[in-house]
C-alpha positions as a printed Julia matrix, in Angstrom:
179×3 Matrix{Float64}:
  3.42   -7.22    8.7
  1.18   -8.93   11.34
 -1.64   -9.32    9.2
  0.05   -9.69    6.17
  2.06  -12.57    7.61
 -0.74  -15.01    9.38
 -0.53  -18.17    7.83
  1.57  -17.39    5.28
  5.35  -18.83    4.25
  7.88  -15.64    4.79
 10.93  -14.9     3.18
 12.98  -12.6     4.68
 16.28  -11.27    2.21
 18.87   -9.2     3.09
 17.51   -9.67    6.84
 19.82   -7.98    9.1
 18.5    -8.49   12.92
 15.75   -9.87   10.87
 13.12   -7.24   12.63
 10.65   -8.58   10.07
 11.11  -12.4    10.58
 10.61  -12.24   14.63
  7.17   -9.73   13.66
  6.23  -12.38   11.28
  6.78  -15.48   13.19
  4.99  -13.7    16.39
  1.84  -12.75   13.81
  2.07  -16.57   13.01
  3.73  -17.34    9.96
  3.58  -20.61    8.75
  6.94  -20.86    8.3
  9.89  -17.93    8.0
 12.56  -18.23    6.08
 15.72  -15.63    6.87
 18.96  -15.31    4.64
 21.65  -12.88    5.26
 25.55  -13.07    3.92
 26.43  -11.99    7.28
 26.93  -14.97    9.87
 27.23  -12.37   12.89
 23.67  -10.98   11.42
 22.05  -14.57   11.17
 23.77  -15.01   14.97
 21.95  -11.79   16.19
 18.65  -12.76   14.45
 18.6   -16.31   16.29
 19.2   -13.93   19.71
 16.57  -11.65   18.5
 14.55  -14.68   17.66
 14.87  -15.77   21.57
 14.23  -12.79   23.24
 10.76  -12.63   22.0
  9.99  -15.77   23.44
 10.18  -17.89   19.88
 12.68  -21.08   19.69
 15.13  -19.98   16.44
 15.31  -24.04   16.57
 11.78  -25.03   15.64
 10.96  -26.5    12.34
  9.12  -23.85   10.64
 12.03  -21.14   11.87
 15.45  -21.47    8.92
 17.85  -19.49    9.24
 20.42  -19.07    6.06
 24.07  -17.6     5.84
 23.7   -17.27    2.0
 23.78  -14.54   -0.3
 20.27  -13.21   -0.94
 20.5   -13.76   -5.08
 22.17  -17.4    -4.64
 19.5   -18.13   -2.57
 16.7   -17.26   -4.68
 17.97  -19.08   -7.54
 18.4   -22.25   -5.62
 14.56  -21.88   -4.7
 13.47  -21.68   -8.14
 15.08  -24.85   -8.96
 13.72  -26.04   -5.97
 10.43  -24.71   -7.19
  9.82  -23.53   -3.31
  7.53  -20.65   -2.75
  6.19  -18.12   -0.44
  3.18  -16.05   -0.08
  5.16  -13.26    1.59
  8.13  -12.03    0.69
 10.61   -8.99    2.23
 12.89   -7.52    0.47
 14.93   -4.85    2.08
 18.36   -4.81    0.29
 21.29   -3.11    0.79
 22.13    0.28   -1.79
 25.92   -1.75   -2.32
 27.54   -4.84   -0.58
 30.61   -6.82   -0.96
 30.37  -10.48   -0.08
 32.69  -13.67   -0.65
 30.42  -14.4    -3.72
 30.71  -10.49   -4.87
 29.74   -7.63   -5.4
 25.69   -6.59   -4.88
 24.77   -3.15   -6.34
 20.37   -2.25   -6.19
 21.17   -0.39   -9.81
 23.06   -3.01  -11.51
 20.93   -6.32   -9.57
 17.25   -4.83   -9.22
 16.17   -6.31  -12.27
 17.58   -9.7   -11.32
 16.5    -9.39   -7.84
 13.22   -8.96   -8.92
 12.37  -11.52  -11.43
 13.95  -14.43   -9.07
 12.09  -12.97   -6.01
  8.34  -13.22   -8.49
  8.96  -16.18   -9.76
  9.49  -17.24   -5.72
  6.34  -15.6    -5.25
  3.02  -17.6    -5.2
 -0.05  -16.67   -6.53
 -1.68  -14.05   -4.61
  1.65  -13.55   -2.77
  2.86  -10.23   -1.45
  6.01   -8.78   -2.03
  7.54   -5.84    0.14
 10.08   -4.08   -1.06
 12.02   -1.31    0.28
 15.25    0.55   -0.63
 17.05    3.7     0.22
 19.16    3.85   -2.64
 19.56    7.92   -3.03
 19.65    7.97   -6.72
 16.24    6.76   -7.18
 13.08    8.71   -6.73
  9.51    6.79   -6.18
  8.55    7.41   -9.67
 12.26    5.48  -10.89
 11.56    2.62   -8.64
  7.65    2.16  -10.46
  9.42    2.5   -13.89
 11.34    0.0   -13.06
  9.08   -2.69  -11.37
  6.38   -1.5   -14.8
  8.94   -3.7   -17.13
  8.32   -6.46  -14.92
  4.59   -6.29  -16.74
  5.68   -8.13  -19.58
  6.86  -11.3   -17.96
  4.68  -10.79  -14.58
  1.05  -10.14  -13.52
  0.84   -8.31  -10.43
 -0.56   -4.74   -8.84
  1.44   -2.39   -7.23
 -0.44   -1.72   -3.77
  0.45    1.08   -1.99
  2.84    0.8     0.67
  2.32    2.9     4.8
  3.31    6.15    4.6
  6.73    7.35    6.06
  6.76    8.79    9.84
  8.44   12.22    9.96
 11.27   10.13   12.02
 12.35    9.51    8.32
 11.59   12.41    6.06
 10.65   15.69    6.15
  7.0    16.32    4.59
  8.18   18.19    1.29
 10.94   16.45    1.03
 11.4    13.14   -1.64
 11.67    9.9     0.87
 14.79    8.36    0.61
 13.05    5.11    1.91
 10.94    3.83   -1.09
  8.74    1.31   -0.03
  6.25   -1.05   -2.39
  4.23   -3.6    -2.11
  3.66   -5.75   -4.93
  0.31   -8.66   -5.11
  1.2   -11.83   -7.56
 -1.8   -12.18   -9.51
């Protein structure tokens, strides 16, 4: 993330403690954008936020209690982008807007989070969704060929923390590059 994140404008979706927006904004993002459905989770972010010495308050730090999909679409019309983008859903989640499900929304997800992408832009993606192998999550992102130019770059190995070594991860990370 550090180097990935210099200069760049970061979204952070689905953000949790948003781990990933207080390593961006330290590796000094341009700007980072958060967005949670959670308002506790936004709370703790803004805490995590302080505690590494960065002001949650400062103009290029937002901070969103929105769900993740609204969000995206209200970008687009916005026509706002990003040059890095993390995307770290949940498998399932039930929100005042609805239900989220990774099978039924990944497409959806997706195409909003590209066309939030700029050109060039990375996009991390991660999911531990159980039913899906690696090779089901590239099937997936290779329809996105047809209405999107980008490369699939490989994404850091898992630490045996996570997985065994013959085992099939059940974190499956990407990263895509915009082109």
């Amino acid at each position: 993330m550090k180097e990935h994140a210099q200069d760049r404008r970061v979204l952070n979706l689905f953000s949790y403690t948003s781990g990933f927006s207080v390593v961006s904004a330290l590796a000094g993002a341009q700007e980072v954008c958060t967005v949670d459905v959670s308002q506790n989770f936004i709370d703790w972010s803004k805490r995590n936020f302080e505690l590494n010495g960065l002001d949650p308050e400062h103009d290029n730090h937002e901070f969103w209690v929105q769900d993740c999909l609204l969000f995206l679409k209200g970008t687009i019309r916005r026509k706002r982008k990003f040059g890095l983008i993390i995307c770290d859903p949940p498998s399932f989640g039930r929100s005042k807007s609805g239900v989220f499900s990774i099978s039924k929304n990944f497409d959806e997800l997706m195409i909003n989070c590209m066309y939030c992408l700029e050109k060039n832009g990375l996009l991390l993606f991660c999911t531990n969704y159980e039913k899906w192998t690696t090779g089901d999550l590239h099937l997936r992102l290779n329809k996105l060929k047809k209405d999107f130019s980008f490369k699939i770059l490989p994404a850091p190995a898992q630490g045996l923390d996570f997985e065994l070594p013959d085992q099939e991860p059940l974190m499956k990370s990407i990263i895509l590059r915009k082109n």
